[in-house]
């Protein structure tokens, strides 16, 4: 059974009903941040709509459960009606920690299998959810393991009252979400560093998972710098086991 990150974007006024629907379907943990629509005035007038404030919800969900949730969104929330919202899924490649996995998938009937790998992907998106105010600790750990930088957004967690049962700690509802794009070869080292220094044993109480990235733009110079550094390091190494 595969795991996905479900992303829901909808009018803020409808979100209490959407979250209640998810909880009824055993999607018990979600992370919600705020946004706004960018449709032009002409498009809004065409559909008879007004500009509205949006909310964005991140949830971990199994593929089987997504099929049922999708039907609920269409039949009960009428998400297919223009202006209501959109929901979609992205395959997860890994989640850091067995307890964290159990917390995010409680009652979804998930059985852990081998880590999934999408062929041809050279990078991954790390999503690190931590208590608000600790993103510097998260980024320090990530940089020490090879990450170049990240982006932080603020969110609110739902279902956090269940954390002590699964994780042995209490979690604050106010969250920071740190997004880091990294090479797939560096992913495990960065996730491990974040879990060790900013995980559940720290004040940050971070949960870490990753998504495959199929293509990127804007990272070419970083790649060239890394290649040059690697070439310089290799050139400096002694040959044939001789002294440097």
Coordinates of N, CA and C in Angstrom, one line a residue:
X1 N 0.9 -1.2 0.0 CA 0.0 0.0 0.0 C 0.9 1.2 0.0
X2 N 0.7 2.1 -1.0 CA 1.6 3.3 -1.1 C 1.1 4.4 -0.3
X3 N 2.1 5.3 0.1 CA 1.8 6.5 0.8 C 1.9 7.7 0.0
X4 N 1.1 8.7 0.2 CA 1.1 10.0 -0.6 C 1.0 11.2 0.4
X5 N 1.5 12.3 -0.1 CA 1.2 13.6 0.5 C 0.0 14.1 -0.2
X6 N -1.1 14.3 0.5 CA -2.3 14.9 -0.1 C -2.2 16.4 0.2
X7 N -2.4 17.2 -0.8 CA -2.4 18.7 -0.7 C -3.8 19.2 -1.1
X8 N -4.4 19.9 -0.2 CA -5.7 20.5 -0.4 C -5.6 22.0 -0.4
X9 N -6.2 22.6 -1.4 CA -6.2 24.1 -1.4 C -7.7 24.5 -1.6
X10 N -8.2 25.3 -0.7 CA -9.6 25.6 -0.8 C -9.9 26.9 0.0
X11 N -11.1 27.4 -0.2 CA -11.5 28.6 0.5 C -11.4 28.4 2.0
X12 N -10.9 29.4 2.7 CA -10.7 29.2 4.2 C -12.0 28.9 4.9
X13 N -13.1 29.5 4.4 CA -14.3 29.3 5.1 C -14.8 27.8 5.1
X14 N -14.4 27.1 4.1 CA -14.8 25.7 3.9 C -13.8 24.7 4.6
X15 N -12.7 25.2 5.2 CA -11.7 24.3 5.7 C -12.2 23.6 6.9
X16 N -12.9 24.2 7.9 CA -13.4 23.4 9.0 C -14.2 22.1 8.6
X17 N -15.0 22.3 7.5 CA -15.8 21.1 7.0 C -14.8 20.1 6.4
X18 N -13.8 20.6 5.7 CA -12.9 19.6 5.0 C -12.1 18.9 6.0
X19 N -11.6 19.6 7.0 CA -10.8 18.9 8.1 C -11.7 17.9 8.8
X20 N -12.9 18.2 9.1 CA -13.8 17.3 9.8 C -14.0 16.1 8.9
X21 N -14.2 16.3 7.6 CA -14.3 15.1 6.7 C -13.1 14.2 6.7
X22 N -11.9 14.8 6.7 CA -10.7 14.1 6.8 C -10.6 13.3 8.0
X23 N -10.9 13.9 9.2 CA -10.9 13.1 10.4 C -11.9 12.0 10.5
X24 N -13.0 12.2 9.9 CA -14.0 11.1 9.8 C -13.5 9.9 9.0
X25 N -12.6 10.2 8.0 CA -12.0 9.2 7.2 C -10.7 8.7 7.7
X26 N -10.3 9.1 9.0 CA -9.1 8.7 9.6 C -7.8 9.3 9.0
X27 N -8.0 10.5 8.4 CA -6.8 11.3 8.2 C -6.7 12.3 9.4
X28 N -6.0 11.8 10.4 CA -6.1 12.4 11.7 C -5.1 13.6 12.0
X29 N -4.1 13.6 11.1 CA -3.1 14.7 11.3 C -3.0 15.5 10.0
X30 N -3.1 16.8 10.1 CA -2.9 17.7 9.0 C -2.2 18.9 9.4
X31 N -1.6 19.6 8.4 CA -0.8 20.8 8.7 C -1.3 21.9 7.7
X32 N -1.9 23.0 8.3 CA -2.6 24.0 7.5 C -1.9 25.3 7.5
X33 N -1.7 25.9 6.3 CA -1.1 27.2 6.2 C -2.1 28.1 5.4
X34 N -1.9 29.4 5.4 CA -2.8 30.3 4.7 C -2.2 30.8 3.4
X35 N -3.1 31.2 2.5 CA -2.7 31.7 1.2 C -3.8 32.5 0.6
X36 N -3.7 33.0 -0.6 CA -4.8 33.6 -1.3 C -4.7 33.3 -2.8
X37 N -5.9 33.4 -3.4 CA -6.0 33.1 -4.8 C -5.4 34.2 -5.7
X38 N -5.0 33.8 -6.9 CA -4.4 34.8 -7.8 C -5.1 34.9 -9.1
X39 N -6.3 34.5 -9.2 CA -7.1 34.6 -10.4 C -7.3 36.1 -10.8
X40 N -7.3 36.4 -12.1 CA -7.5 37.7 -12.5 C -9.0 38.2 -12.3
X41 N -9.2 39.5 -12.3 CA -10.6 40.0 -12.1 C -11.5 39.5 -13.2
X42 N -11.0 39.5 -14.5 CA -11.8 39.0 -15.6 C -12.3 37.6 -15.4
X43 N -11.3 36.7 -14.9 CA -11.7 35.3 -14.7 C -12.7 35.2 -13.6
X44 N -12.5 35.9 -12.5 CA -13.5 35.9 -11.4 C -14.9 36.3 -11.9
X45 N -14.9 37.4 -12.7 CA -16.2 37.9 -13.1 C -16.8 36.9 -14.1
X46 N -16.0 36.2 -14.9 CA -16.6 35.2 -15.8 C -17.3 34.1 -15.0
X47 N -16.7 33.6 -13.9 CA -17.3 32.6 -13.1 C -18.3 33.1 -12.1
X48 N -18.5 34.4 -12.0 CA -19.3 35.0 -11.0 C -18.8 34.8 -9.6
X49 N -17.5 34.9 -9.4 CA -16.8 34.7 -8.1 C -16.2 36.0 -7.6
X50 N -15.9 35.9 -6.3 CA -15.1 37.0 -5.7 C -13.8 36.5 -5.2
X51 N -12.8 37.4 -5.1 CA -11.5 36.9 -4.7 C -11.6 36.5 -3.2
X52 N -11.1 35.3 -2.9 CA -11.2 34.8 -1.5 C -9.9 34.4 -1.0
X53 N -9.8 34.4 0.3 CA -8.6 33.9 1.0 C -8.6 32.4 1.0
X54 N -7.4 31.8 0.9 CA -7.3 30.3 0.7 C -6.6 29.7 1.9
X55 N -6.7 28.5 2.1 CA -5.9 27.7 3.0 C -5.3 26.5 2.3
X56 N -4.2 26.1 2.7 CA -3.5 24.9 2.1 C -3.2 23.9 3.2
X57 N -3.6 22.7 2.9 CA -3.6 21.6 3.9 C -2.7 20.5 3.4
X58 N -1.7 20.0 4.3 CA -0.9 18.9 3.9 C -1.2 17.7 4.8
X59 N -1.4 16.6 4.2 CA -1.8 15.4 5.0 C -1.1 14.2 4.4
X60 N -0.8 13.2 5.2 CA -0.2 11.9 4.7 C -1.4 10.9 4.6
X61 N -1.5 10.2 3.4 CA -2.6 9.4 3.2 C -2.2 8.2 2.4
X62 N -2.9 7.1 2.6 CA -2.6 5.9 1.8 C -3.4 6.0 0.4
X63 N -2.9 5.2 -0.6 CA -3.6 5.3 -1.9 C -5.0 4.8 -1.8
X64 N -5.3 3.8 -1.0 CA -6.7 3.2 -0.9 C -7.6 4.3 -0.3
X65 N -7.1 4.9 0.8 CA -7.9 5.9 1.5 C -8.2 7.1 0.6
X66 N -7.2 7.5 -0.2 CA -7.4 8.7 -1.1 C -8.6 8.5 -2.0
X67 N -8.8 7.3 -2.5 CA -9.9 7.0 -3.4 C -11.2 7.3 -2.7
X68 N -11.3 7.0 -1.4 CA -12.6 7.3 -0.7 C -12.7 8.8 -0.3
X69 N -11.6 9.4 0.1 CA -11.6 10.8 0.4 C -11.9 11.6 -0.9
X70 N -11.4 11.2 -2.0 CA -11.7 11.9 -3.3 C -13.2 11.9 -3.5
X71 N -13.8 10.8 -3.3 CA -15.3 10.7 -3.6 C -16.0 11.7 -2.6
X72 N -15.6 11.7 -1.3 CA -16.2 12.6 -0.4 C -16.0 14.1 -0.8
X73 N -14.8 14.4 -1.2 CA -14.6 15.8 -1.6 C -15.5 16.2 -2.8
X74 N -15.7 15.3 -3.7 CA -16.6 15.6 -4.9 C -18.1 15.6 -4.5
X75 N -18.5 14.7 -3.6 CA -19.9 14.5 -3.4 C -20.4 15.4 -2.2
X76 N -19.6 15.6 -1.2 CA -20.0 16.4 0.0 C -19.5 17.8 0.0
X77 N -18.3 18.0 -0.5 CA -17.7 19.4 -0.5 C -17.9 20.0 -1.9
X78 N -18.3 19.2 -2.9 CA -18.5 19.7 -4.3 C -17.2 20.5 -4.8
X79 N -16.1 19.8 -4.6 CA -14.8 20.5 -4.9 C -14.6 20.6 -6.4
X80 N -15.4 19.9 -7.2 CA -15.3 20.1 -8.6 C -15.9 21.4 -9.1
X81 N -16.7 22.0 -8.3 CA -17.4 23.3 -8.7 C -16.3 24.4 -8.8
X82 N -16.2 25.2 -9.9 CA -15.2 26.2 -10.0 C -15.2 27.1 -8.8
X83 N -14.0 27.4 -8.3 CA -13.8 28.3 -7.1 C -13.8 27.7 -5.8
X84 N -14.2 26.4 -5.7 CA -14.3 25.7 -4.4 C -12.9 25.3 -3.9
X85 N -12.1 24.6 -4.8 CA -10.8 24.2 -4.4 C -10.3 23.1 -5.2
X86 N -9.2 22.5 -4.8 CA -8.5 21.4 -5.5 C -7.8 20.6 -4.5
X87 N -7.7 19.3 -4.7 CA -6.9 18.4 -3.9 C -6.2 17.4 -4.8
X88 N -4.9 17.1 -4.5 CA -4.1 16.2 -5.3 C -3.1 15.5 -4.4
X89 N -2.5 14.4 -4.9 CA -1.6 13.6 -4.2 C -0.2 13.6 -4.9
X90 N 0.8 13.4 -4.1 CA 2.2 13.3 -4.6 C 2.8 12.1 -3.9
X91 N 3.4 11.1 -4.5 CA 3.9 9.9 -3.8 C 5.1 10.3 -2.9
X92 N 5.0 9.7 -1.7 CA 6.0 9.9 -0.7 C 7.1 8.9 -0.9
X93 N 8.4 9.3 -0.7 CA 9.5 8.3 -0.9 C 9.9 7.8 0.5
X94 N 9.9 8.6 1.5 CA 10.3 8.1 2.8 C 9.8 9.0 3.9
X95 N 9.7 8.4 5.2 CA 9.3 9.2 6.4 C 10.3 8.8 7.4
X96 N 10.9 9.8 8.1 CA 11.9 9.6 9.1 C 11.3 9.1 10.4
X97 N 11.5 7.9 10.8 CA 11.1 7.4 12.1 C 9.9 6.5 12.1
X98 N 9.9 5.4 12.8 CA 8.7 4.5 12.8 C 7.6 5.1 13.6
X99 N 7.9 5.8 14.8 CA 6.9 6.4 15.6 C 6.2 7.5 14.8
X100 N 7.0 8.3 14.1 CA 6.4 9.4 13.3 C 5.5 8.8 12.2
X101 N 5.9 7.7 11.6 CA 5.1 7.1 10.5 C 3.8 6.6 11.1
X102 N 3.8 6.0 12.3 CA 2.6 5.5 13.0 C 1.7 6.7 13.3
X103 N 2.3 7.8 13.8 CA 1.5 9.0 14.1 C 0.7 9.5 12.9
X104 N 1.4 9.6 11.8 CA 0.8 10.2 10.6 C -0.2 9.3 9.9
X105 N -0.1 8.0 10.1 CA -1.0 7.1 9.4 C -1.9 6.3 10.3
X106 N -2.1 6.7 11.5 CA -3.0 6.0 12.5 C -4.3 5.7 11.9
X107 N -4.8 4.5 12.0 CA -6.1 4.0 11.6 C -6.3 4.0 10.0
X108 N -5.2 4.2 9.3 CA -5.3 4.1 7.8 C -5.0 2.7 7.3
X109 N -4.6 1.8 8.1 CA -4.4 0.4 7.7 C -3.1 0.3 6.9
X110 N -2.1 1.2 7.1 CA -0.9 1.2 6.4 C 0.1 0.1 6.9
X111 N 0.6 -0.6 6.0 CA 1.7 -1.6 6.3 C 3.0 -1.2 5.6
X112 N 4.0 -1.0 6.4 CA 5.3 -0.5 5.9 C 5.9 -1.5 4.9
X113 N 6.4 -1.0 3.8 CA 7.1 -1.8 2.8 C 8.4 -1.1 2.6
X114 N 9.1 -1.6 1.5 CA 10.4 -1.0 1.2 C 10.2 0.5 0.7
X115 N 11.2 1.3 1.0 CA 11.2 2.7 0.5 C 11.0 2.7 -1.0
X116 N 10.1 3.5 -1.4 CA 9.8 3.6 -2.9 C 10.8 4.6 -3.5
X117 N 11.2 4.3 -4.7 CA 12.2 5.1 -5.4 C 11.6 5.3 -6.8
X118 N 11.4 6.6 -7.2 CA 11.0 6.9 -8.6 C 12.2 6.9 -9.5
X119 N 12.2 6.2 -10.5 CA 13.4 6.1 -11.4 C 13.7 7.4 -12.1
X120 N 15.0 7.7 -12.2 CA 15.4 8.9 -12.9 C 15.3 10.1 -12.1
X121 N 15.1 10.1 -10.8 CA 15.0 11.3 -10.0 C 16.4 11.5 -9.3
X122 N 17.0 12.6 -9.5 CA 18.3 12.9 -8.9 C 18.1 13.8 -7.6
X123 N 16.9 14.3 -7.4 CA 16.7 15.2 -6.2 C 15.5 14.8 -5.5
X124 N 15.4 15.2 -4.2 CA 14.2 15.0 -3.4 C 13.9 16.3 -2.7
X125 N 12.6 16.5 -2.4 CA 12.1 17.6 -1.6 C 11.9 17.1 -0.2
X126 N 12.7 17.6 0.7 CA 12.5 17.3 2.2 C 11.5 18.3 2.8
X127 N 10.5 17.7 3.5 CA 9.6 18.5 4.2 C 9.8 18.3 5.7
X128 N 10.1 19.3 6.4 CA 10.4 19.1 7.8 C 9.5 20.0 8.6
X129 N 8.6 19.3 9.4 CA 7.6 20.0 10.2 C 8.1 20.1 11.7
X130 N 8.3 21.3 12.2 CA 8.8 21.4 13.5 C 8.0 22.4 14.3
X131 N 8.2 22.4 15.6 CA 7.5 23.4 16.5 C 8.0 24.8 16.0
X132 N 7.1 25.7 16.1 CA 7.3 27.1 15.6 C 8.5 27.7 16.3
X133 N 9.4 28.4 15.6 CA 10.5 29.1 16.2 C 11.8 28.3 16.2
X134 N 11.8 27.1 15.7 CA 13.0 26.2 15.7 C 13.6 25.9 14.3
X135 N 13.2 26.7 13.3 CA 13.6 26.4 12.0 C 15.1 26.6 11.8
X136 N 15.7 27.5 12.6 CA 17.2 27.7 12.6 C 17.9 26.5 13.0
X137 N 17.4 25.8 14.1 CA 18.0 24.6 14.5 C 17.9 23.5 13.4
X138 N 16.7 23.4 12.8 CA 16.5 22.5 11.7 C 17.5 22.8 10.6
X139 N 17.7 24.0 10.1 CA 18.5 24.4 9.0 C 20.0 24.2 9.4
X140 N 20.4 24.5 10.6 CA 21.8 24.2 11.0 C 22.2 22.8 10.9
X141 N 21.2 21.9 11.3 CA 21.5 20.4 11.2 C 21.5 20.0 9.7
X142 N 20.6 20.6 8.9 CA 20.6 20.2 7.5 C 21.8 20.7 6.8
X143 N 22.3 21.9 7.0 CA 23.4 22.4 6.4 C 24.7 21.7 6.7
X144 N 24.8 21.3 8.0 CA 26.0 20.5 8.4 C 26.0 19.1 7.6
X145 N 24.9 18.7 7.2 CA 24.8 17.4 6.4 C 24.8 17.6 4.9
X146 N 25.0 18.8 4.5 CA 25.2 19.0 3.0 C 24.1 19.9 2.4
X147 N 23.0 20.3 3.1 CA 22.0 21.1 2.5 C 22.5 22.5 2.2
X148 N 22.0 23.1 1.1 CA 22.5 24.5 0.8 C 21.5 25.5 1.4
X149 N 20.3 25.3 1.5 CA 19.3 26.3 2.0 C 17.9 25.7 1.9
X150 N 17.0 26.5 2.5 CA 15.6 26.0 2.5 C 14.7 27.2 2.6
X151 N 13.4 26.9 2.6 CA 12.3 27.9 2.7 C 11.4 27.5 3.8
X152 N 11.0 28.5 4.6 CA 10.2 28.2 5.8 C 8.8 28.9 5.6
X153 N 7.8 28.1 5.9 CA 6.4 28.7 6.0 C 5.8 28.3 7.3
X154 N 4.8 29.1 7.8 CA 4.2 28.8 9.1 C 2.9 28.1 8.9
X155 N 2.6 27.2 9.8 CA 1.3 26.4 9.7 C 0.8 26.1 11.0
X156 N -0.4 25.5 11.0 CA -1.0 25.0 12.3 C -1.3 23.5 12.1
X157 N -0.9 22.7 13.1 CA -1.2 21.3 13.1 C -2.5 21.0 13.7
X158 N -3.2 20.0 13.1 CA -4.4 19.4 13.7 C -4.1 18.0 14.1
X159 N -4.8 17.5 15.2 CA -4.6 16.2 15.7 C -3.3 16.0 16.5
X160 N -2.7 17.2 17.0 CA -1.5 17.1 17.7 C -1.7 16.5 19.1
X161 N -2.9 16.5 19.6 CA -3.2 16.0 20.9 C -2.9 14.5 21.0
X162 N -2.8 13.8 19.9 CA -2.5 12.3 19.9 C -1.0 12.0 20.0
X163 N -0.2 13.1 20.0 CA 1.3 12.9 19.8 C 1.9 12.1 21.0
X164 N 1.4 12.4 22.2 CA 2.1 11.7 23.4 C 1.9 10.2 23.4
X165 N 0.8 9.8 22.8 CA 0.5 8.3 22.8 C 1.5 7.6 21.8
X166 N 1.8 8.3 20.7 CA 2.7 7.7 19.7 C 4.1 8.1 19.9
X167 N 4.4 9.3 20.2 CA 5.7 9.8 20.2 C 6.3 10.0 21.6
X168 N 5.5 9.9 22.6 CA 6.0 10.0 24.0 C 6.2 11.5 24.4
X169 N 5.8 12.4 23.5 CA 6.0 13.9 23.8 C 4.7 14.6 23.4
X170 N 4.5 15.8 23.9 CA 3.4 16.6 23.5 C 4.0 17.6 22.4
X171 N 3.1 17.9 21.4 CA 3.5 18.7 20.3 C 2.6 20.0 20.4
X172 N 3.3 21.1 20.0 CA 2.6 22.4 19.9 C 1.8 22.4 18.6
X173 N 0.7 23.1 18.6 CA -0.1 23.2 17.3 C 0.6 24.2 16.3
X174 N 1.3 25.2 16.8 CA 1.9 26.1 15.8 C 3.2 25.5 15.3
X175 N 3.3 25.5 14.0 CA 4.4 24.8 13.3 C 5.1 25.7 12.3
X176 N 6.4 25.3 12.1 CA 7.2 25.8 10.9 C 7.3 24.6 10.0
X177 N 7.1 24.9 8.7 CA 7.4 23.8 7.7 C 8.6 24.3 6.8
X178 N 9.7 23.5 6.9 CA 10.9 23.9 6.1 C 11.0 23.0 4.9
X179 N 11.2 23.6 3.8 CA 11.3 22.9 2.5 C 12.7 23.0 2.0
X180 N 13.3 21.8 1.7 CA 14.7 21.7 1.2 C 14.7 20.8 0.0
X181 N 15.3 21.3 -1.1 CA 15.5 20.5 -2.2 C 17.0 20.0 -2.2
X182 N 17.2 18.7 -2.3 CA 18.6 18.2 -2.1 C 18.8 17.1 -3.1
X183 N 20.0 16.7 -3.3 CA 20.4 15.6 -4.1 C 19.9 14.3 -3.4
X184 N 19.4 13.3 -4.2 CA 18.9 12.1 -3.6 C 20.0 11.4 -2.8
X185 N 21.3 11.5 -3.3 CA 22.4 10.9 -2.6 C 22.6 11.5 -1.2
X186 N 22.2 12.7 -1.0 CA 22.4 13.4 0.3 C 21.2 13.3 1.2
X187 N 20.1 12.8 0.7 CA 18.8 12.8 1.4 C 18.9 12.2 2.8
X188 N 19.4 10.9 2.8 CA 19.4 10.2 4.0 C 20.3 10.8 5.1
X189 N 21.4 11.4 4.7 CA 22.3 12.0 5.7 C 21.6 13.3 6.3
X190 N 20.9 14.0 5.4 CA 20.3 15.2 5.9 C 19.1 14.9 6.9
X191 N 18.3 13.9 6.5 CA 17.2 13.4 7.3 C 17.7 12.9 8.6
X192 N 18.8 12.2 8.6 CA 19.3 11.6 9.8 C 19.8 12.7 10.7
X193 N 20.5 13.7 10.2 CA 21.0 14.8 11.0 C 19.9 15.6 11.6
X194 N 18.9 15.9 10.8 CA 17.7 16.6 11.4 C 17.0 15.9 12.5
X195 N 16.9 14.6 12.3 CA 16.2 13.7 13.3 C 17.1 13.7 14.6
X196 N 18.4 13.6 14.4 CA 19.2 13.5 15.6 C 19.3 14.8 16.4
X197 N 19.4 15.9 15.7 CA 19.6 17.2 16.4 C 18.3 18.0 16.6
X198 N 17.3 17.8 15.7 CA 16.1 18.6 15.8 C 14.9 17.7 15.9
X199 N 15.0 16.4 16.2 CA 13.9 15.5 16.2 C 13.1 15.5 17.5
X200 N 12.5 14.4 17.8 CA 11.5 14.3 18.9 C 12.2 14.5 20.3
X201 N 13.5 14.3 20.4 CA 14.2 14.4 21.6 C 14.7 15.9 21.9
X202 N 14.4 16.8 20.9 CA 14.8 18.2 21.0 C 13.6 19.0 21.2
X203 N 13.8 20.3 21.4 CA 12.7 21.2 21.6 C 11.9 21.4 20.2
X204 N 12.6 21.2 19.1 CA 12.0 21.4 17.8 C 10.9 20.4 17.5
X205 N 11.1 19.1 18.0 CA 10.1 18.0 17.8 C 9.7 17.9 16.3
X206 N 10.8 17.7 15.5 CA 10.6 17.7 14.0 C 10.1 16.3 13.5
X207 N 9.2 16.4 12.5 CA 8.8 15.2 11.7 C 9.4 15.5 10.3
X208 N 10.0 14.5 9.7 CA 10.7 14.7 8.4 C 10.2 13.6 7.4
X209 N 9.8 14.1 6.2 CA 9.6 13.1 5.1 C 10.0 13.7 3.8
X210 N 10.0 12.9 2.7 CA 10.6 13.3 1.5 C 9.7 12.9 0.3
X211 N 9.8 13.7 -0.8 CA 9.1 13.5 -2.0 C 10.1 13.5 -3.2
X212 N 9.8 12.7 -4.2 CA 10.7 12.7 -5.4 C 10.5 14.0 -6.2
X213 N 11.6 14.5 -6.7 CA 11.6 15.7 -7.6 C 12.0 15.2 -9.0
X214 N 11.2 15.5 -10.0 CA 11.5 14.9 -11.3 C 12.4 15.9 -12.1
X215 N 12.4 17.2 -11.9 CA 13.2 18.1 -12.7 C 13.3 19.4 -11.9
X216 N 14.4 20.1 -12.1 CA 14.7 21.4 -11.4 C 15.2 22.4 -12.3
X217 N 15.1 23.7 -11.9 CA 15.8 24.8 -12.6 C 16.3 25.7 -11.5
X218 N 17.5 26.3 -11.7 CA 18.0 27.3 -10.7 C 19.0 26.7 -9.8
X219 N 19.4 25.4 -10.0 CA 20.4 24.8 -9.1 C 21.7 24.5 -9.9
X220 N 21.8 24.9 -11.1 CA 23.0 24.6 -11.9 C 24.3 25.0 -11.3
X221 N 24.3 26.3 -10.8 CA 25.6 26.8 -10.3 C 26.0 26.1 -9.0
X222 N 25.0 25.6 -8.2 CA 25.4 24.8 -7.0 C 26.0 23.5 -7.4
X223 N 25.5 22.9 -8.5 CA 26.0 21.7 -9.0 C 27.4 21.8 -9.5
X224 N 27.7 22.9 -10.2 CA 29.0 23.2 -10.7 C 30.0 23.4 -9.6
X225 N 29.6 24.2 -8.6 CA 30.4 24.4 -7.4 C 30.8 23.1 -6.7
X226 N 29.8 22.2 -6.6 CA 30.1 20.9 -5.9 C 31.0 20.1 -6.8
X227 N 30.8 20.1 -8.1 CA 31.7 19.3 -9.0 C 33.1 19.9 -8.9
X228 N 33.3 21.2 -8.9 CA 34.6 21.8 -8.8 C 35.3 21.4 -7.5
X229 N 34.5 21.5 -6.4 CA 35.1 21.1 -5.1 C 35.5 19.7 -5.0
X230 N 34.7 18.8 -5.6 CA 35.0 17.4 -5.6 C 36.3 17.1 -6.5
X231 N 36.4 17.8 -7.6 CA 37.6 17.6 -8.4 C 38.8 18.1 -7.7
X232 N 38.7 19.2 -7.0 CA 39.8 19.8 -6.2 C 40.2 18.8 -5.1
X233 N 39.2 18.2 -4.4 CA 39.5 17.3 -3.3 C 40.2 16.0 -3.9
X234 N 39.7 15.5 -5.0 CA 40.3 14.3 -5.6 C 41.8 14.6 -6.1
X235 N 42.0 15.8 -6.7 CA 43.3 16.1 -7.1 C 44.3 16.2 -6.0
X236 N 43.8 16.6 -4.8 CA 44.7 16.8 -3.6 C 45.0 15.5 -2.9
X237 N 44.3 14.4 -3.3 CA 44.5 13.1 -2.6 C 45.8 12.5 -3.1
X238 N 46.6 11.8 -2.3 CA 47.8 11.2 -2.7 C 47.5 9.9 -3.6
X239 N 48.4 9.7 -4.6 CA 48.2 8.6 -5.5 C 48.9 7.3 -5.0
X240 N 48.4 6.1 -5.3 CA 49.0 4.9 -5.0 C 49.3 4.7 -3.5
X241 N 48.5 5.4 -2.7 CA 48.7 5.2 -1.2 C 49.9 5.9 -0.7
X242 N 50.6 6.7 -1.5 CA 51.8 7.4 -1.0 C 51.5 8.5 0.0
X243 N 52.5 9.1 0.5 CA 52.3 10.2 1.4 C 51.8 11.5 0.7
X244 N 51.0 12.3 1.4 CA 50.5 13.5 0.8 C 51.7 14.5 0.7

